[in-house]
Amino acid sequence: QISLPAGLAPDCRGTFFEPFALPRTGGCNALDPQNVVVYFNSTIEPAEYAFAMRVTPPPVQPVENSISVRLRDRFGQVRDAAVGMPGMRIQEKLKLQSIPMHWTSSRPNRPSTVLMGFEAIDPLPDRVVAPSQQVKEILISLPIGFTHLVDGVRDFTIVNMDMPLASPQYLDFYEKDRLRVMLNLNRTSWTTLKVGTYSFRFSVMIPDPLPVFNVWGLSLCSGTCKRISDPTVLTTFATPGFGFNEAPAGGFGVTAHAS
């Protein structure tokens, strides 16, 4: 049972429910939007489990902005729980959406070129309109076991170059499980990220085995951020990773979307 803040609109029908790592499931029920139920048809063993579902956030921040997860047995009794986990803040001025993730290869212990990014539906707000929602960094987080092969800016491509970058150094590639892109959007009070698609292309090494939580993250941050849990993270697009030998379509595969 997943208890959500009031105002969120969950949807776990069909492809809107992503069982990254779950026992055999009997589906889910979101008829009560504040209490979504995921059913299991098998016994849960000690292990790491992960799943995702689509949620449409409300236009304003819920008064009680927390999430709880309760594990119930077949008689409805609570066997374990994580209660009152803080929810993400609603960033009403950031009109953004994810774009599909692409890759060139999905063979174990081989390199692959991936492309991921986001779309700005409206220009990002300037520091006069929304001083607390200014984007200063973009953090790309790789799933556990994946390592990027970026050794300099020559190995990292920004597909849309209409992005105000920090100078002289805009890319931090020293930690192999993440990449940080530093921006300079406030050279003037009206310098923001324009409407458009912004994506990043780089190479990674695919591990064997794949991690249980095979999810890629792209976070927009108001300051320095090295983890998606850092307090400077404004929003994060979480994208399901590809499986072994999952065939790309054409030059790049297009089968993963952010949740």
Coordinates of C-alpha atoms in Angstrom, one line a residue:
Q1 CA 0.0 0.0 0.0
I2 CA 1.5 3.4 -1.1
S3 CA -0.1 6.4 0.6
L4 CA 0.3 9.6 -1.4
P5 CA -0.3 13.3 -0.7
A6 CA -3.7 14.7 -1.5
G7 CA -3.9 16.1 -5.0
L8 CA -1.6 13.7 -6.8
A9 CA -3.2 11.7 -9.6
P10 CA -1.6 8.2 -9.8
D11 CA -2.1 5.9 -12.7
C12 CA -0.8 2.3 -12.7
R13 CA -2.6 0.9 -15.7
G14 CA -0.6 -1.0 -18.3
T15 CA 2.6 0.7 -19.2
F16 CA 2.1 3.3 -16.6
F17 CA 3.3 0.7 -14.0
E18 CA 7.0 -0.3 -14.2
P19 CA 7.9 -3.3 -12.1
F20 CA 11.7 -2.9 -12.1
A21 CA 12.3 -5.7 -9.6
L22 CA 9.2 -7.3 -8.0
P23 CA 7.8 -10.8 -7.4
R24 CA 5.1 -12.0 -9.7
T25 CA 2.5 -9.3 -9.4
G26 CA -1.3 -9.4 -9.7
G27 CA -1.4 -5.7 -10.8
C28 CA -2.3 -2.6 -8.9
N29 CA -5.3 -0.6 -7.9
A30 CA -5.3 3.2 -7.9
L31 CA -9.1 3.8 -7.4
D32 CA -8.2 5.5 -4.2
P33 CA -5.6 8.1 -5.3
Q34 CA -4.2 8.5 -1.8
N35 CA -3.8 4.7 -1.2
V36 CA -2.5 2.8 -4.2
V37 CA -2.4 -1.0 -3.7
V38 CA 0.1 -3.3 -5.5
Y39 CA -0.7 -7.0 -5.3
F40 CA 1.7 -9.9 -5.2
N41 CA 0.9 -13.5 -6.2
S42 CA 4.0 -15.0 -4.7
T43 CA 6.0 -15.0 -1.5
I44 CA 8.3 -12.0 -0.9
E45 CA 11.9 -13.1 0.0
P46 CA 14.5 -10.9 1.6
A47 CA 15.9 -8.8 -1.4
E48 CA 15.8 -5.4 -2.9
Y49 CA 12.6 -4.5 -4.8
A50 CA 11.7 -1.5 -6.9
F51 CA 8.8 -0.3 -9.0
A52 CA 7.4 2.9 -10.4
M53 CA 4.1 4.3 -11.6
R54 CA 2.9 7.4 -13.3
V55 CA 1.7 10.3 -11.1
T56 CA 0.4 13.7 -12.2
P57 CA 1.4 16.3 -9.6
P58 CA -1.0 19.1 -8.5
P59 CA -0.5 22.7 -9.5
V60 CA 0.4 23.7 -5.9
Q61 CA 2.2 22.0 -3.1
P62 CA 0.1 19.6 -0.9
V63 CA -0.1 20.7 2.7
E64 CA 0.8 17.2 3.9
N65 CA 3.6 16.4 1.5
S66 CA 4.8 12.9 2.5
I67 CA 4.7 9.3 1.2
S68 CA 4.3 6.1 3.2
V69 CA 4.7 2.5 2.1
R70 CA 3.1 -0.4 4.1
L71 CA 3.7 -4.1 3.4
R72 CA 0.6 -6.1 4.3
D73 CA 0.2 -9.8 4.5
R74 CA -2.7 -11.8 2.9
F75 CA -4.8 -11.0 6.0
G76 CA -4.3 -7.2 5.6
Q77 CA -2.0 -7.0 8.6
V78 CA 0.9 -4.6 8.4
R79 CA 4.2 -6.5 8.5
D80 CA 6.6 -3.6 7.8
A81 CA 6.4 0.0 6.8
A82 CA 8.2 3.2 5.9
V83 CA 6.1 6.1 7.1
G84 CA 6.2 9.9 6.5
M85 CA 8.9 10.0 3.8
P86 CA 9.2 13.6 2.5
G87 CA 7.7 14.1 -1.0
M88 CA 9.3 16.2 -3.7
R89 CA 8.5 19.9 -3.7
I90 CA 6.2 21.2 -6.5
Q91 CA 8.3 23.5 -8.8
E92 CA 5.4 25.3 -10.4
K93 CA 7.6 27.6 -12.5
L94 CA 9.7 24.7 -14.1
K95 CA 7.7 23.7 -17.2
L96 CA 9.7 20.6 -18.2
Q97 CA 9.2 17.1 -19.4
S98 CA 11.4 14.1 -20.1
I99 CA 12.5 12.8 -23.5
P100 CA 13.1 9.1 -24.5
M101 CA 16.5 7.6 -23.6
H102 CA 18.5 6.1 -26.5
W103 CA 21.4 3.7 -26.6
T104 CA 23.5 1.9 -29.3
S105 CA 24.3 -1.4 -27.6
S106 CA 23.0 -3.5 -24.7
R107 CA 25.6 -6.3 -24.5
P108 CA 27.2 -7.1 -21.1
N109 CA 30.7 -5.9 -20.4
R110 CA 30.7 -3.8 -23.6
P111 CA 30.6 0.0 -24.2
S112 CA 27.4 1.7 -25.3
T113 CA 26.6 5.3 -26.3
V114 CA 23.6 6.7 -24.6
L115 CA 21.6 9.9 -25.1
M116 CA 19.3 11.4 -22.5
G117 CA 17.8 14.8 -21.7
F118 CA 14.7 16.9 -21.2
E119 CA 12.5 19.4 -23.0
A120 CA 11.7 22.9 -21.8
I121 CA 8.1 23.5 -22.6
D122 CA 8.3 27.1 -21.5
P123 CA 11.4 29.2 -20.9
L124 CA 12.9 28.7 -17.5
P125 CA 12.0 31.5 -15.1
D126 CA 14.5 34.2 -14.5
R127 CA 15.8 35.1 -11.0
V128 CA 13.3 38.0 -10.7
V129 CA 10.2 35.7 -11.3
A130 CA 11.4 32.7 -9.3
P131 CA 14.7 33.2 -7.4
S132 CA 14.3 29.8 -5.6
Q133 CA 13.8 27.8 -8.8
Q134 CA 17.0 28.8 -10.7
V135 CA 18.8 25.9 -12.4
K136 CA 22.6 26.0 -11.8
E137 CA 23.6 22.4 -12.4
I138 CA 22.4 19.3 -14.2
L139 CA 23.2 15.9 -12.6
I140 CA 23.2 12.7 -14.6
S141 CA 23.2 9.7 -12.3
L142 CA 24.1 6.2 -13.6
P143 CA 22.6 3.0 -12.2
I144 CA 24.9 1.0 -9.8
G145 CA 27.6 -0.9 -11.8
F146 CA 27.5 1.4 -14.9
T147 CA 30.5 3.6 -15.4
H148 CA 30.8 6.4 -17.9
L149 CA 33.8 6.6 -20.3
V150 CA 34.1 10.4 -20.3
D151 CA 37.6 11.6 -19.8
G152 CA 37.1 15.1 -21.0
V153 CA 34.7 17.5 -22.7
R154 CA 35.6 15.9 -26.1
D155 CA 33.9 12.7 -24.9
F156 CA 30.7 14.5 -23.9
T157 CA 28.3 16.0 -26.5
I158 CA 25.6 18.6 -25.7
V159 CA 23.2 18.1 -28.7
N160 CA 21.6 21.5 -28.3
M161 CA 24.4 24.0 -27.8
D162 CA 22.0 26.9 -27.0
M163 CA 22.7 26.2 -23.4
P164 CA 24.5 28.9 -21.3
L165 CA 27.4 27.0 -19.8
A166 CA 29.7 27.9 -16.9
S167 CA 33.1 29.1 -17.9
P168 CA 35.9 28.1 -18.0
Q169 CA 34.9 24.6 -16.7
Y170 CA 31.3 23.4 -17.2
L171 CA 31.7 19.6 -16.9
D172 CA 32.6 17.4 -13.9
F173 CA 33.4 13.9 -15.0
Y174 CA 35.8 12.7 -12.2
E175 CA 33.3 10.4 -10.5
K176 CA 32.5 7.5 -12.8
D177 CA 28.9 7.0 -11.7
R178 CA 27.7 10.5 -12.4
L179 CA 28.3 13.6 -14.6
R180 CA 27.6 17.2 -13.6
V181 CA 27.0 20.0 -16.1
M182 CA 27.4 23.5 -14.7
L183 CA 25.3 26.3 -16.2
N184 CA 25.4 30.1 -16.1
L185 CA 21.8 31.2 -16.7
N186 CA 22.0 34.5 -14.8
R187 CA 24.6 36.4 -16.8
T188 CA 21.7 38.9 -17.0
S189 CA 18.4 38.8 -15.2
W190 CA 16.7 37.6 -18.4
T191 CA 19.2 34.9 -19.5
T192 CA 17.3 31.6 -19.1
L193 CA 17.0 28.3 -20.8
K194 CA 14.9 28.8 -23.9
V195 CA 12.1 26.5 -25.2
G196 CA 13.6 23.4 -26.8
T197 CA 15.1 20.0 -26.3
Y198 CA 18.3 19.6 -24.4
S199 CA 20.1 16.3 -24.5
F200 CA 23.5 14.8 -23.7
R201 CA 25.4 12.0 -25.5
F202 CA 28.2 10.0 -23.9
S203 CA 29.6 6.5 -23.6
V204 CA 29.2 4.0 -20.7
M205 CA 30.4 0.5 -19.9
I206 CA 27.6 -2.0 -19.3
P207 CA 28.0 -4.1 -16.2
D208 CA 27.3 -7.8 -15.7
P209 CA 25.0 -8.5 -13.9
L210 CA 22.7 -5.5 -14.3
P211 CA 21.6 -3.8 -11.1
V212 CA 18.3 -4.5 -9.5
F213 CA 17.4 -0.8 -9.5
N214 CA 18.3 -0.2 -13.1
V215 CA 17.2 3.4 -13.3
W216 CA 19.0 6.4 -14.8
G217 CA 18.5 9.9 -13.3
L218 CA 18.7 13.4 -14.7
S219 CA 18.3 16.1 -12.0
L220 CA 18.1 19.8 -12.3
C221 CA 19.6 21.5 -9.3
S222 CA 19.7 25.0 -7.8
G223 CA 23.3 24.6 -6.6
T224 CA 26.0 21.9 -6.3
C225 CA 24.5 18.4 -6.4
K226 CA 26.1 15.0 -6.4
R227 CA 23.2 12.8 -5.5
I228 CA 19.5 12.9 -6.4
S229 CA 18.8 13.2 -2.6
D230 CA 20.7 16.4 -2.2
P231 CA 18.6 19.4 -1.0
T232 CA 19.5 21.5 -4.0
V233 CA 17.7 19.1 -6.4
L234 CA 14.7 20.8 -7.9
T235 CA 13.4 17.9 -9.9
T236 CA 14.6 14.5 -11.2
F237 CA 13.6 12.6 -14.3
A238 CA 13.9 8.8 -13.6
T239 CA 14.2 6.6 -16.6
P240 CA 14.1 2.8 -16.7
G241 CA 17.3 1.3 -18.0
F242 CA 17.7 -1.2 -20.8
G243 CA 18.1 -4.9 -20.4
F244 CA 20.7 -7.2 -21.9
N245 CA 20.4 -7.6 -25.7
E246 CA 17.5 -5.2 -25.8
A247 CA 17.6 -4.2 -29.4
P248 CA 18.0 -0.5 -30.3
A249 CA 15.7 0.9 -33.1
G250 CA 17.9 2.3 -35.9
G251 CA 20.9 4.3 -34.8
F252 CA 19.6 4.6 -31.3
G253 CA 17.1 2.7 -29.3
V254 CA 13.9 4.4 -28.1
T255 CA 12.2 2.3 -25.5
A256 CA 12.7 4.0 -22.2
H257 CA 10.8 7.0 -20.8
A258 CA 11.2 8.9 -17.5
S259 CA 8.7 8.3 -14.8

